[in-house]
Amino acid sequence: MEQVCQVPYSTGTGRHAGMLGARHARSLEWSPLRRERKARPSSFHRAGRATCPPRAGATMSTRPPTRPPGSVPAVLLGFQPALALTGALCLQQNLGSSSPGKKQSKENTITINCVTFPHPDTMPEQQLLKPTEWSYCDYFWADKKDPQGNGTVAGFELLLQKQLKGKQMQKEMSEFIRERIKIEEEYAKNLAKLSQNSLAAQEEGSLGEAWAQVKKSLADEAEVHLKFSAKLHSEVERPLMNFRENFKKDMKKCDHHIADLRKQLSSRYAAVEKARKALTERQRDLEMKTQQLEIKLSNKTEEDIKKARRKSTQAGDDLMRCVDLYNQAQSKWFEEMVTTTLELERLEVERVEMIRQHLCQYTQLRHETDMFNQSTVEPVDQLLRKVDPAKDRELWVREHKTGNIRPVDMEI
C-alpha cells in the first residue's frame, strides 16, 4: 500500500515545514496491530490524506542559512524548487525500484536524478523568481538529455558551457582584431614604401607640386594607419584578450562546488531509499509476527512483537532523520544554485557589455582614421584646384625659352 502525506507545496515561506510530534512518533509503533487494537487507521495509514502533526519546540526545517545582506535577494531565498517531505510519516512506502533516476510520491512529488519536484499532475502554480526577465535562476533546475550520449547534462552544466563558449568567442574576436592590425601594419608599410617611389618625379609646374603632394599624402596616410593599428592593439585587442584571464579556473571552481553539492544530495537520497527499505522490512517482520500471535504459533511471539515494534519505530525515526538531511542538502543546493546562476547571469551581461564597448571603440577609431586620411588628401585637393596649364606654360617658357624673334623671308 502506498502512503504519502498530502503536504501543500509552498513557494513563499522559504522553509520546508516538516514537523512530527515526538510523543506521537513514539506511540505510533509503525504497527498494523495498532489498527486492530484501536479499530481505526493509525496516523501512518492516515498519512495519505492528512498532514503530519507538529512537534512542539522542534522542527525539521531545511531553511538555508542566513547570507550577508546583498548577496541574494531575500525573495529568491524564500523559494524552493521541490516539495519538502515532512518526515517518515509523509513518505511513500513503495516496494518497487529504488532507482534514483525517477521516483514518485503519490500525487505530490516526483524525484528525478535525486532532485524532488512537484508532480506534474498536481503541480501547484509557481511564480518565477524573476518574472519577464528570462533569468538563469528560473529555467535550469532539471537535467537535460545529452545529445551526444545516453546520459544527462545538468542545467548548471549548460550554463557553464555557455560561459566558457563566451570566453572562447571573446578570444576569437581578439584574434580577429589582431589580424586586422597586421593588415593595417602591412598596408602602412606599403604606403610608406610607395611614397618614396621616384616615378613622375620630373613633373613640373603647379601639376608637379600637386603630384609631389600626392606622394607625400601616402606617407602621411601610412603614419595614420600605423597609429590606428597601435590604438587597435592597446584599446581593443589587448583588453579583449586579457579580460578575465583566470575565468576558466574560476568557472572550474564553481563547477566543482555545485557538483559537490549535487553529489551530497545524491548521497542523501540514497540514504533515504535505504532507510525506506529498512522500514519496509521491519513492517513486514512486524506483520508476520502479528499473524503468528493471532494463530498462537509461538509462546514467545508477543515478546518478539514488542522487539519488532521497537525496531520498526527506530526504522521510522531513521527514515525521518534521513529525509531531514536530504531536505537540508537539497535546500543548500537550491540556495547555491540561485546565487551562482545569478552570478553567471551578471558575468554574461558584463562580458557582452565589455565587448560591445570595445567594438564601439573600434568603430570610433575607424571614423578617426577616416578623418585623418581625409586630412592627408586635403592639401592635394587644394593644389589640384590651383593647377593652371597657362601658368605652367609661362613658367616653363620663361625658364627654357630660346628666343622670341621670329624668322622672316629672305630678301634678294
mmCIF file of C-alpha atoms in Angstrom:
data_model
loop_
_atom_site.group_PDB
_atom_site.id
_atom_site.type_symbol
_atom_site.label_atom_id
_atom_site.label_comp_id
_atom_site.label_asym_id
_atom_site.label_seq_id
_atom_site.Cartn_x
_atom_site.Cartn_y
_atom_site.Cartn_z
ATOM 1 C CA MET A 1 0.000 0.000 0.000
ATOM 2 C CA GLU A 2 1.396 3.389 -0.944
ATOM 3 C CA GLN A 3 1.098 6.128 1.644
ATOM 4 C CA VAL A 4 2.082 9.728 1.262
ATOM 5 C CA CYS A 5 1.485 12.866 3.222
ATOM 6 C CA GLN A 6 -0.547 15.429 1.307
ATOM 7 C CA VAL A 7 1.601 18.421 2.238
ATOM 8 C CA PRO A 8 0.731 21.641 0.394
ATOM 9 C CA TYR A 9 3.552 22.786 -1.871
ATOM 10 C CA SER A 10 4.619 26.287 -0.986
ATOM 11 C CA THR A 11 6.724 28.816 -2.858
ATOM 12 C CA GLY A 12 6.526 31.635 -0.382
ATOM 13 C CA THR A 13 7.650 30.542 3.086
ATOM 14 C CA GLY A 14 11.249 29.741 2.364
ATOM 15 C CA ARG A 15 11.441 26.668 4.626
ATOM 16 C CA HIS A 16 10.438 23.020 4.497
ATOM 17 C CA ALA A 17 7.919 22.902 7.345
ATOM 18 C CA GLY A 18 8.420 19.264 8.348
ATOM 19 C CA MET A 19 7.285 18.650 11.880
ATOM 20 C CA LEU A 20 6.424 15.496 13.813
ATOM 21 C CA GLY A 21 5.429 15.133 17.468
ATOM 22 C CA ALA A 22 7.960 13.165 19.456
ATOM 23 C CA ARG A 23 5.274 11.628 21.617
ATOM 24 C CA HIS A 24 3.221 10.807 18.560
ATOM 25 C CA ALA A 25 6.233 9.166 16.874
ATOM 26 C CA ARG A 26 6.954 7.017 19.891
ATOM 27 C CA SER A 27 3.357 5.902 20.266
ATOM 28 C CA LEU A 28 2.880 5.223 16.577
ATOM 29 C CA GLU A 29 4.914 1.975 16.678
ATOM 30 C CA TRP A 30 4.682 1.579 12.859
ATOM 31 C CA SER A 31 2.465 -1.409 13.565
ATOM 32 C CA PRO A 32 -0.549 -2.926 11.785
ATOM 33 C CA LEU A 33 -1.507 -4.370 15.171
ATOM 34 C CA ARG A 34 -2.288 -0.864 16.361
ATOM 35 C CA ARG A 35 -5.017 -0.684 13.728
ATOM 36 C CA GLU A 36 -6.683 -3.810 15.113
ATOM 37 C CA ARG A 37 -6.404 -2.751 18.732
ATOM 38 C CA LYS A 38 -7.853 0.719 18.229
ATOM 39 C CA ALA A 39 -10.220 -0.354 15.452
ATOM 40 C CA ARG A 40 -9.221 2.625 13.333
ATOM 41 C CA PRO A 41 -6.364 3.542 10.969
ATOM 42 C CA SER A 42 -3.168 4.736 12.583
ATOM 43 C CA SER A 43 -1.607 8.070 11.769
ATOM 44 C CA PHE A 44 0.757 6.225 9.469
ATOM 45 C CA HIS A 45 -2.148 4.796 7.485
ATOM 46 C CA ARG A 46 -3.968 8.132 7.596
ATOM 47 C CA ALA A 47 -0.914 9.861 6.141
ATOM 48 C CA GLY A 48 -2.329 9.517 2.663
ATOM 49 C CA ARG A 49 -4.993 12.059 3.479
ATOM 50 C CA ALA A 50 -3.776 14.106 6.445
ATOM 51 C CA THR A 51 -0.886 16.344 7.185
ATOM 52 C CA CYS A 52 1.608 15.214 9.794
ATOM 53 C CA PRO A 53 1.108 16.663 13.290
ATOM 54 C CA PRO A 54 3.586 19.255 14.537
ATOM 55 C CA ARG A 55 6.101 18.696 17.282
ATOM 56 C CA ALA A 56 6.245 21.407 19.889
ATOM 57 C CA GLY A 57 9.544 23.236 20.084
ATOM 58 C CA ALA A 58 11.260 21.353 17.272
ATOM 59 C CA THR A 59 11.183 21.319 13.519
ATOM 60 C CA MET A 60 12.779 19.520 10.614
ATOM 61 C CA SER A 61 13.244 22.777 8.721
ATOM 62 C CA THR A 62 15.768 22.956 5.925
ATOM 63 C CA ARG A 63 15.743 26.701 5.663
ATOM 64 C CA PRO A 64 19.047 27.853 4.156
ATOM 65 C CA PRO A 65 21.491 29.598 6.478
ATOM 66 C CA THR A 66 21.308 33.381 6.509
ATOM 67 C CA ARG A 67 23.577 35.081 3.955
ATOM 68 C CA PRO A 68 25.142 38.512 4.217
ATOM 69 C CA PRO A 69 22.850 41.313 3.026
ATOM 70 C CA GLY A 70 23.033 41.972 -0.680
ATOM 71 C CA SER A 71 24.315 38.546 -1.708
ATOM 72 C CA VAL A 72 20.942 37.283 -2.902
ATOM 73 C CA PRO A 73 17.532 38.969 -2.812
ATOM 74 C CA ALA A 74 15.515 37.664 0.122
ATOM 75 C CA VAL A 75 12.574 36.807 -2.123
ATOM 76 C CA LEU A 76 14.819 34.451 -4.067
ATOM 77 C CA LEU A 77 15.946 32.583 -0.986
ATOM 78 C CA GLY A 78 12.329 32.038 0.016
ATOM 79 C CA PHE A 79 11.539 29.784 -2.917
ATOM 80 C CA GLN A 80 12.158 26.043 -3.046
ATOM 81 C CA PRO A 81 12.086 24.061 -6.297
ATOM 82 C CA ALA A 82 10.577 20.898 -4.835
ATOM 83 C CA LEU A 83 8.217 19.704 -2.161
ATOM 84 C CA ALA A 84 9.985 19.033 1.115
ATOM 85 C CA LEU A 85 8.619 15.850 2.623
ATOM 86 C CA THR A 86 7.804 16.215 6.310
ATOM 87 C CA GLY A 87 9.280 13.159 7.896
ATOM 88 C CA ALA A 88 8.907 9.440 7.537
ATOM 89 C CA LEU A 89 5.132 9.529 8.007
ATOM 90 C CA CYS A 90 4.861 11.541 4.817
ATOM 91 C CA LEU A 91 6.969 9.240 2.616
ATOM 92 C CA GLN A 92 5.664 6.754 0.103
ATOM 93 C CA GLN A 93 6.110 3.136 1.098
ATOM 94 C CA ASN A 94 6.993 1.937 -2.366
ATOM 95 C CA LEU A 95 8.200 -1.629 -2.690
ATOM 96 C CA GLY A 96 9.266 -1.169 -6.290
ATOM 97 C CA SER A 97 12.509 0.093 -7.765
ATOM 98 C CA SER A 98 14.627 2.429 -5.673
ATOM 99 C CA SER A 99 16.488 3.812 -8.664
ATOM 100 C CA PRO A 100 17.429 7.478 -8.186
ATOM 101 C CA GLY A 101 16.539 8.159 -11.814
ATOM 102 C CA LYS A 102 12.827 8.774 -11.209
ATOM 103 C CA LYS A 103 10.849 8.188 -8.016
ATOM 104 C CA GLN A 104 7.278 9.270 -7.378
ATOM 105 C CA SER A 105 5.409 10.133 -4.213
ATOM 106 C CA LYS A 106 1.745 9.710 -4.889
ATOM 107 C CA GLU A 107 0.165 12.850 -6.350
ATOM 108 C CA ASN A 108 2.531 15.326 -4.716
ATOM 109 C CA THR A 109 6.128 14.907 -5.832
ATOM 110 C CA ILE A 110 8.378 13.218 -8.317
ATOM 111 C CA THR A 111 12.111 12.676 -7.802
ATOM 112 C CA ILE A 112 14.304 12.834 -10.899
ATOM 113 C CA ASN A 113 18.037 12.235 -10.620
ATOM 114 C CA CYS A 114 17.770 12.655 -6.850
ATOM 115 C CA VAL A 115 16.074 16.075 -7.065
ATOM 116 C CA THR A 116 12.476 16.319 -5.830
ATOM 117 C CA PHE A 117 10.000 18.291 -7.933
ATOM 118 C CA PRO A 118 6.239 18.783 -7.657
ATOM 119 C CA HIS A 119 4.391 16.075 -9.554
ATOM 120 C CA PRO A 120 3.247 17.364 -12.980
ATOM 121 C CA ASP A 121 -0.266 16.013 -12.466
ATOM 122 C CA THR A 122 -0.813 18.048 -9.289
ATOM 123 C CA MET A 123 1.804 20.747 -9.704
ATOM 124 C CA PRO A 124 0.739 23.936 -7.940
ATOM 125 C CA GLU A 125 1.279 27.255 -9.602
ATOM 126 C CA GLN A 126 4.819 28.522 -9.231
ATOM 127 C CA GLN A 127 5.820 32.133 -9.650
ATOM 128 C CA LEU A 128 9.138 32.728 -11.360
ATOM 129 C CA LEU A 129 11.859 34.201 -9.209
ATOM 130 C CA LYS A 130 12.456 36.968 -11.774
ATOM 131 C CA PRO A 131 9.323 37.154 -13.948
ATOM 132 C CA THR A 132 9.630 38.504 -17.511
ATOM 133 C CA GLU A 133 13.449 38.517 -17.331
ATOM 134 C CA TRP A 134 14.239 35.019 -18.642
ATOM 135 C CA SER A 135 16.696 34.722 -15.803
ATOM 136 C CA TYR A 136 19.097 31.797 -15.482
ATOM 137 C CA CYS A 137 17.819 31.152 -11.954
ATOM 138 C CA ASP A 138 14.362 30.196 -13.280
ATOM 139 C CA TYR A 139 14.993 27.817 -16.163
ATOM 140 C CA PHE A 140 17.849 25.402 -15.371
ATOM 141 C CA TRP A 141 16.676 23.239 -12.467
ATOM 142 C CA ALA A 142 16.153 19.995 -14.363
ATOM 143 C CA ASP A 143 18.697 17.861 -16.205
ATOM 144 C CA LYS A 144 18.691 17.613 -19.984
ATOM 145 C CA LYS A 145 19.354 14.596 -22.140
ATOM 146 C CA ASP A 146 22.856 14.646 -23.552
ATOM 147 C CA PRO A 147 22.543 14.832 -27.375
ATOM 148 C CA GLN A 148 25.966 13.186 -27.712
ATOM 149 C CA GLY A 149 25.321 10.246 -25.406
ATOM 150 C CA ASN A 150 22.829 8.295 -23.361
ATOM 151 C CA GLY A 151 23.338 10.277 -20.169
ATOM 152 C CA THR A 152 22.056 13.635 -18.981
ATOM 153 C CA VAL A 153 23.573 17.072 -18.594
ATOM 154 C CA ALA A 154 22.744 19.161 -15.531
ATOM 155 C CA GLY A 155 21.129 22.526 -16.168
ATOM 156 C CA PHE A 156 24.005 24.207 -14.343
ATOM 157 C CA GLU A 157 26.470 22.472 -16.657
ATOM 158 C CA LEU A 158 24.734 24.062 -19.650
ATOM 159 C CA LEU A 159 25.198 27.472 -18.058
ATOM 160 C CA LEU A 160 28.888 26.782 -17.509
ATOM 161 C CA GLN A 161 29.262 25.702 -21.131
ATOM 162 C CA LYS A 162 27.611 28.971 -22.159
ATOM 163 C CA GLN A 163 30.115 30.918 -20.072
ATOM 164 C CA LEU A 164 33.121 29.033 -21.449
ATOM 165 C CA LYS A 165 31.833 29.424 -25.002
ATOM 166 C CA GLY A 166 31.515 33.159 -24.387
ATOM 167 C CA LYS A 167 35.134 33.242 -23.212
ATOM 168 C CA GLN A 168 36.179 31.406 -26.391
ATOM 169 C CA MET A 169 34.206 33.815 -28.582
ATOM 170 C CA GLN A 170 35.878 36.725 -26.815
ATOM 171 C CA LYS A 171 39.289 35.167 -27.509
ATOM 172 C CA GLU A 172 38.466 34.647 -31.187
ATOM 173 C CA MET A 173 37.310 38.258 -31.511
ATOM 174 C CA SER A 174 40.649 39.349 -30.091
ATOM 175 C CA GLU A 175 42.442 37.171 -32.660
ATOM 176 C CA PHE A 176 40.322 38.718 -35.422
ATOM 177 C CA ILE A 177 41.320 42.230 -34.339
ATOM 178 C CA ARG A 178 44.955 41.079 -34.282
ATOM 179 C CA GLU A 179 44.678 40.019 -37.919
ATOM 180 C CA ARG A 180 43.132 43.414 -38.680
ATOM 181 C CA ILE A 181 46.140 45.065 -37.028
ATOM 182 C CA LYS A 182 48.536 43.034 -39.167
ATOM 183 C CA ILE A 183 46.721 44.156 -42.304
ATOM 184 C CA GLU A 184 46.913 47.787 -41.185
ATOM 185 C CA GLU A 185 50.624 47.493 -40.440
ATOM 186 C CA GLU A 186 51.351 45.863 -43.775
ATOM 187 C CA TYR A 187 49.258 48.448 -45.572
ATOM 188 C CA ALA A 188 51.078 51.300 -43.817
ATOM 189 C CA LYS A 189 54.429 49.765 -44.701
ATOM 190 C CA ASN A 190 53.479 49.512 -48.386
ATOM 191 C CA LEU A 191 52.111 53.064 -48.440
ATOM 192 C CA ALA A 192 55.349 54.427 -46.952
ATOM 193 C CA LYS A 193 57.388 52.476 -49.490
ATOM 194 C CA LEU A 194 55.277 53.704 -52.388
ATOM 195 C CA SER A 195 55.597 57.311 -51.248
ATOM 196 C CA GLN A 196 59.347 57.041 -51.845
ATOM 197 C CA ASN A 197 58.887 55.928 -55.439
ATOM 198 C CA SER A 198 60.538 58.234 -57.987
ATOM 199 C CA LEU A 199 58.011 57.772 -60.748
ATOM 200 C CA ALA A 200 56.927 61.047 -62.380
ATOM 201 C CA ALA A 201 59.372 62.927 -60.166
ATOM 202 C CA GLN A 202 60.283 65.250 -63.054
ATOM 203 C CA GLU A 203 56.795 66.661 -63.459
ATOM 204 C CA GLU A 204 56.982 70.484 -63.324
ATOM 205 C CA GLY A 205 54.839 73.475 -62.512
ATOM 206 C CA SER A 206 51.700 73.504 -60.462
ATOM 207 C CA LEU A 207 50.879 69.981 -61.613
ATOM 208 C CA GLY A 208 54.282 68.846 -60.423
ATOM 209 C CA GLU A 209 53.601 70.376 -56.998
ATOM 210 C CA ALA A 210 50.233 68.590 -56.842
ATOM 211 C CA TRP A 211 51.873 65.301 -57.813
ATOM 212 C CA ALA A 212 54.529 65.712 -55.123
ATOM 213 C CA GLN A 213 51.758 66.306 -52.587
ATOM 214 C CA VAL A 214 50.028 63.111 -53.688
ATOM 215 C CA LYS A 215 53.173 61.147 -52.873
ATOM 216 C CA LYS A 216 53.586 62.950 -49.563
ATOM 217 C CA SER A 217 49.958 62.193 -48.661
ATOM 218 C CA LEU A 218 50.781 58.490 -48.957
ATOM 219 C CA ALA A 219 53.450 58.875 -46.301
ATOM 220 C CA ASP A 220 51.018 60.789 -44.081
ATOM 221 C CA GLU A 221 48.365 58.154 -44.617
ATOM 222 C CA ALA A 222 50.866 55.433 -43.735
ATOM 223 C CA GLU A 223 51.505 57.206 -40.438
ATOM 224 C CA VAL A 224 47.756 57.415 -39.790
ATOM 225 C CA HIS A 225 47.344 53.654 -40.325
ATOM 226 C CA LEU A 226 50.293 52.888 -38.070
ATOM 227 C CA LYS A 227 48.699 54.923 -35.290
ATOM 228 C CA PHE A 228 45.370 53.216 -35.978
ATOM 229 C CA SER A 229 46.942 49.767 -35.665
ATOM 230 C CA ALA A 230 48.698 50.781 -32.429
ATOM 231 C CA LYS A 231 45.420 52.022 -30.911
ATOM 232 C CA LEU A 232 43.620 48.864 -32.049
ATOM 233 C CA HIS A 233 46.190 46.838 -30.137
ATOM 234 C CA SER A 234 46.061 48.862 -26.927
ATOM 235 C CA GLU A 235 42.373 49.802 -26.848
ATOM 236 C CA VAL A 236 40.627 46.812 -28.450
ATOM 237 C CA GLU A 237 42.703 43.677 -28.986
ATOM 238 C CA ARG A 238 44.605 43.565 -25.684
ATOM 239 C CA PRO A 239 41.553 44.321 -23.465
ATOM 240 C CA LEU A 240 39.590 41.594 -25.244
ATOM 241 C CA MET A 241 42.400 39.114 -24.761
ATOM 242 C CA ASN A 242 43.125 39.963 -21.123
ATOM 243 C CA PHE A 243 39.529 40.266 -19.887
ATOM 244 C CA ARG A 244 39.088 37.682 -17.113
ATOM 245 C CA GLU A 245 42.395 35.901 -17.587
ATOM 246 C CA ASN A 246 41.535 33.396 -14.823
ATOM 247 C CA PHE A 247 37.946 32.910 -15.966
ATOM 248 C CA LYS A 248 38.288 29.220 -16.831
ATOM 249 C CA LYS A 249 39.885 28.490 -13.467
ATOM 250 C CA ASP A 250 37.120 30.362 -11.665
ATOM 251 C CA MET A 251 34.432 28.504 -13.618
ATOM 252 C CA LYS A 252 36.093 25.189 -12.785
ATOM 253 C CA LYS A 253 35.958 26.012 -9.077
ATOM 254 C CA CYS A 254 32.319 26.992 -9.439
ATOM 255 C CA ASP A 255 31.551 23.756 -11.288
ATOM 256 C CA HIS A 256 33.212 21.660 -8.588
ATOM 257 C CA HIS A 257 31.311 23.472 -5.851
ATOM 258 C CA ILE A 258 27.884 22.852 -7.362
ATOM 259 C CA ALA A 259 28.859 19.300 -8.396
ATOM 260 C CA ASP A 260 29.879 18.518 -4.810
ATOM 261 C CA LEU A 261 26.528 19.765 -3.530
ATOM 262 C CA ARG A 262 24.742 17.633 -6.130
ATOM 263 C CA LYS A 263 26.793 14.576 -5.108
ATOM 264 C CA GLN A 264 25.893 15.205 -1.488
ATOM 265 C CA LEU A 265 22.241 15.419 -2.488
ATOM 266 C CA SER A 266 22.526 12.085 -4.334
ATOM 267 C CA SER A 267 24.141 10.542 -1.261
ATOM 268 C CA ARG A 268 21.348 11.818 0.981
ATOM 269 C CA TYR A 269 18.752 10.469 -1.414
ATOM 270 C CA ALA A 270 20.420 7.044 -1.392
ATOM 271 C CA ALA A 271 20.298 7.103 2.414
ATOM 272 C CA VAL A 272 16.570 7.905 2.276
ATOM 273 C CA GLU A 273 15.936 4.952 -0.043
ATOM 274 C CA LYS A 274 17.985 2.659 2.186
ATOM 275 C CA ALA A 275 16.055 3.785 5.262
ATOM 276 C CA ARG A 276 12.792 3.395 3.361
ATOM 277 C CA LYS A 277 13.658 -0.207 2.511
ATOM 278 C CA ALA A 278 14.710 -0.883 6.089
ATOM 279 C CA LEU A 279 11.373 0.428 7.373
ATOM 280 C CA THR A 280 9.504 -1.733 4.866
ATOM 281 C CA GLU A 281 11.405 -4.819 6.054
ATOM 282 C CA ARG A 282 10.664 -4.004 9.695
ATOM 283 C CA GLN A 283 6.992 -3.551 8.893
ATOM 284 C CA ARG A 284 6.893 -6.901 7.125
ATOM 285 C CA ASP A 285 8.580 -8.566 10.087
ATOM 286 C CA LEU A 286 6.081 -6.954 12.462
ATOM 287 C CA GLU A 287 3.184 -8.012 10.257
ATOM 288 C CA MET A 288 4.418 -11.599 10.205
ATOM 289 C CA LYS A 289 4.839 -11.752 13.970
ATOM 290 C CA THR A 290 1.389 -10.217 14.412
ATOM 291 C CA GLN A 291 -0.112 -13.006 12.302
ATOM 292 C CA GLN A 292 1.790 -15.618 14.345
ATOM 293 C CA LEU A 293 0.305 -14.154 17.514
ATOM 294 C CA GLU A 294 -3.175 -14.396 16.080
ATOM 295 C CA ILE A 295 -2.809 -18.114 15.373
ATOM 296 C CA LYS A 296 -0.682 -18.671 18.529
ATOM 297 C CA LEU A 297 2.190 -20.402 16.750
ATOM 298 C CA SER A 298 4.709 -19.426 19.413
ATOM 299 C CA ASN A 299 4.678 -18.578 23.094
ATOM 300 C CA LYS A 300 7.396 -16.005 22.524
ATOM 301 C CA THR A 301 5.505 -14.213 19.754
ATOM 302 C CA GLU A 302 4.258 -11.383 21.972
ATOM 303 C CA GLU A 303 7.780 -10.619 23.171
ATOM 304 C CA ASP A 304 9.000 -10.808 19.598
ATOM 305 C CA ILE A 305 6.279 -8.358 18.597
ATOM 306 C CA LYS A 306 7.466 -5.846 21.176
ATOM 307 C CA LYS A 307 11.008 -6.159 19.876
ATOM 308 C CA ALA A 308 9.854 -5.885 16.261
ATOM 309 C CA ARG A 309 7.730 -2.891 17.207
ATOM 310 C CA ARG A 310 10.760 -1.121 18.703
ATOM 311 C CA LYS A 311 12.799 -1.870 15.609
ATOM 312 C CA SER A 312 10.010 -0.596 13.377
ATOM 313 C CA THR A 313 9.784 2.618 15.380
ATOM 314 C CA GLN A 314 13.568 3.032 15.198
ATOM 315 C CA ALA A 315 13.465 2.460 11.443
ATOM 316 C CA GLY A 316 10.811 5.151 11.181
ATOM 317 C CA ASP A 317 12.959 7.563 13.192
ATOM 318 C CA ASP A 318 15.928 6.762 10.977
ATOM 319 C CA LEU A 319 13.857 7.476 7.894
ATOM 320 C CA MET A 320 12.742 10.797 9.349
ATOM 321 C CA ARG A 321 16.349 11.730 10.041
ATOM 322 C CA CYS A 322 17.442 10.758 6.522
ATOM 323 C CA VAL A 323 14.624 12.798 4.986
ATOM 324 C CA ASP A 324 15.605 15.781 7.113
ATOM 325 C CA LEU A 325 19.237 15.516 5.967
ATOM 326 C CA TYR A 326 18.105 15.126 2.358
ATOM 327 C CA ASN A 327 15.923 18.236 2.588
ATOM 328 C CA GLN A 328 18.789 20.184 4.124
ATOM 329 C CA ALA A 329 21.114 19.095 1.309
ATOM 330 C CA GLN A 330 18.541 19.999 -1.344
ATOM 331 C CA SER A 331 17.882 23.355 0.300
ATOM 332 C CA LYS A 332 21.615 24.126 0.350
ATOM 333 C CA TRP A 333 21.947 23.068 -3.302
ATOM 334 C CA PHE A 334 18.952 25.225 -4.195
ATOM 335 C CA GLU A 335 20.356 28.288 -2.453
ATOM 336 C CA GLU A 336 23.759 27.908 -4.102
ATOM 337 C CA MET A 337 22.117 27.324 -7.484
ATOM 338 C CA VAL A 338 20.163 30.581 -7.216
ATOM 339 C CA THR A 339 23.196 32.516 -6.025
ATOM 340 C CA THR A 340 25.558 31.074 -8.608
ATOM 341 C CA THR A 341 23.215 31.260 -11.602
ATOM 342 C CA LEU A 342 22.521 34.905 -10.827
ATOM 343 C CA GLU A 343 26.268 35.485 -10.678
ATOM 344 C CA LEU A 344 26.743 33.731 -14.040
ATOM 345 C CA GLU A 345 23.972 35.893 -15.441
ATOM 346 C CA ARG A 346 25.732 39.015 -14.180
ATOM 347 C CA LEU A 347 29.044 37.849 -15.656
ATOM 348 C CA GLU A 348 27.439 37.238 -19.046
ATOM 349 C CA VAL A 349 25.871 40.692 -19.085
ATOM 350 C CA GLU A 350 29.236 42.156 -18.118
ATOM 351 C CA ARG A 351 31.012 40.227 -20.882
ATOM 352 C CA VAL A 352 28.567 41.330 -23.571
ATOM 353 C CA GLU A 353 28.732 44.942 -22.430
ATOM 354 C CA MET A 354 32.531 44.849 -22.379
ATOM 355 C CA ILE A 355 32.723 43.507 -25.925
ATOM 356 C CA ARG A 356 30.134 45.992 -27.139
ATOM 357 C CA GLN A 357 32.090 48.879 -25.667
ATOM 358 C CA HIS A 358 35.359 47.790 -27.261
ATOM 359 C CA LEU A 359 33.745 47.227 -30.638
ATOM 360 C CA CYS A 360 32.303 50.727 -30.346
ATOM 361 C CA GLN A 361 35.849 51.880 -29.685
ATOM 362 C CA TYR A 362 36.917 50.091 -32.853
ATOM 363 C CA THR A 363 34.328 51.917 -34.946
ATOM 364 C CA GLN A 364 35.308 55.213 -33.303
ATOM 365 C CA LEU A 365 38.936 54.625 -34.229
ATOM 366 C CA ARG A 366 37.859 53.819 -37.771
ATOM 367 C CA HIS A 367 35.970 57.107 -38.001
ATOM 368 C CA GLU A 368 39.002 58.956 -36.670
ATOM 369 C CA THR A 369 41.237 57.183 -39.148
ATOM 370 C CA ASP A 370 38.952 58.185 -41.992
ATOM 371 C CA MET A 371 39.054 61.778 -40.767
ATOM 372 C CA PHE A 372 42.855 61.759 -40.609
ATOM 373 C CA ASN A 373 43.043 60.157 -44.030
ATOM 374 C CA GLN A 374 40.773 62.869 -45.329
ATOM 375 C CA SER A 375 43.084 65.467 -43.853
ATOM 376 C CA THR A 376 46.030 63.964 -45.737
ATOM 377 C CA VAL A 377 44.341 64.490 -49.101
ATOM 378 C CA GLU A 378 43.052 67.980 -48.403
ATOM 379 C CA PRO A 379 46.398 69.587 -49.350
ATOM 380 C CA VAL A 380 46.281 67.562 -52.541
ATOM 381 C CA ASP A 381 42.821 68.902 -53.314
ATOM 382 C CA GLN A 382 43.981 72.443 -52.674
ATOM 383 C CA LEU A 383 46.945 72.131 -55.039
ATOM 384 C CA LEU A 384 44.882 70.405 -57.692
ATOM 385 C CA ARG A 385 42.480 73.343 -57.679
ATOM 386 C CA LYS A 386 45.468 75.619 -58.296
ATOM 387 C CA VAL A 387 46.765 73.725 -61.305
ATOM 388 C CA ASP A 388 46.851 76.208 -64.199
ATOM 389 C CA PRO A 389 48.120 74.956 -67.555
ATOM 390 C CA ALA A 390 48.658 78.535 -68.823
ATOM 391 C CA LYS A 391 50.715 79.499 -65.791
ATOM 392 C CA ASP A 392 52.716 76.300 -66.024
ATOM 393 C CA ARG A 393 53.398 77.087 -69.689
ATOM 394 C CA GLU A 394 54.521 80.603 -68.812
ATOM 395 C CA LEU A 395 56.901 79.411 -66.180
ATOM 396 C CA TRP A 396 58.312 76.723 -68.366
ATOM 397 C CA VAL A 397 58.736 79.087 -71.298
ATOM 398 C CA ARG A 398 60.437 81.703 -69.149
ATOM 399 C CA GLU A 399 62.900 79.146 -67.944
ATOM 400 C CA HIS A 400 63.550 77.358 -71.160
ATOM 401 C CA LYS A 401 62.913 79.952 -73.918
ATOM 402 C CA THR A 402 65.496 80.212 -76.703
ATOM 403 C CA GLY A 403 64.412 83.490 -78.225
ATOM 404 C CA ASN A 404 61.299 85.364 -79.140
ATOM 405 C CA ILE A 405 62.493 86.817 -82.561
ATOM 406 C CA ARG A 406 60.637 85.045 -85.263
ATOM 407 C CA PRO A 407 62.198 84.259 -88.634
ATOM 408 C CA VAL A 408 61.300 86.395 -91.729
ATOM 409 C CA ASP A 409 61.518 85.933 -95.530
ATOM 410 C CA MET A 410 64.869 86.148 -97.164
ATOM 411 C CA GLU A 411 65.480 89.163 -99.416
ATOM 412 C CA ILE A 412 67.443 89.195 -102.703
#
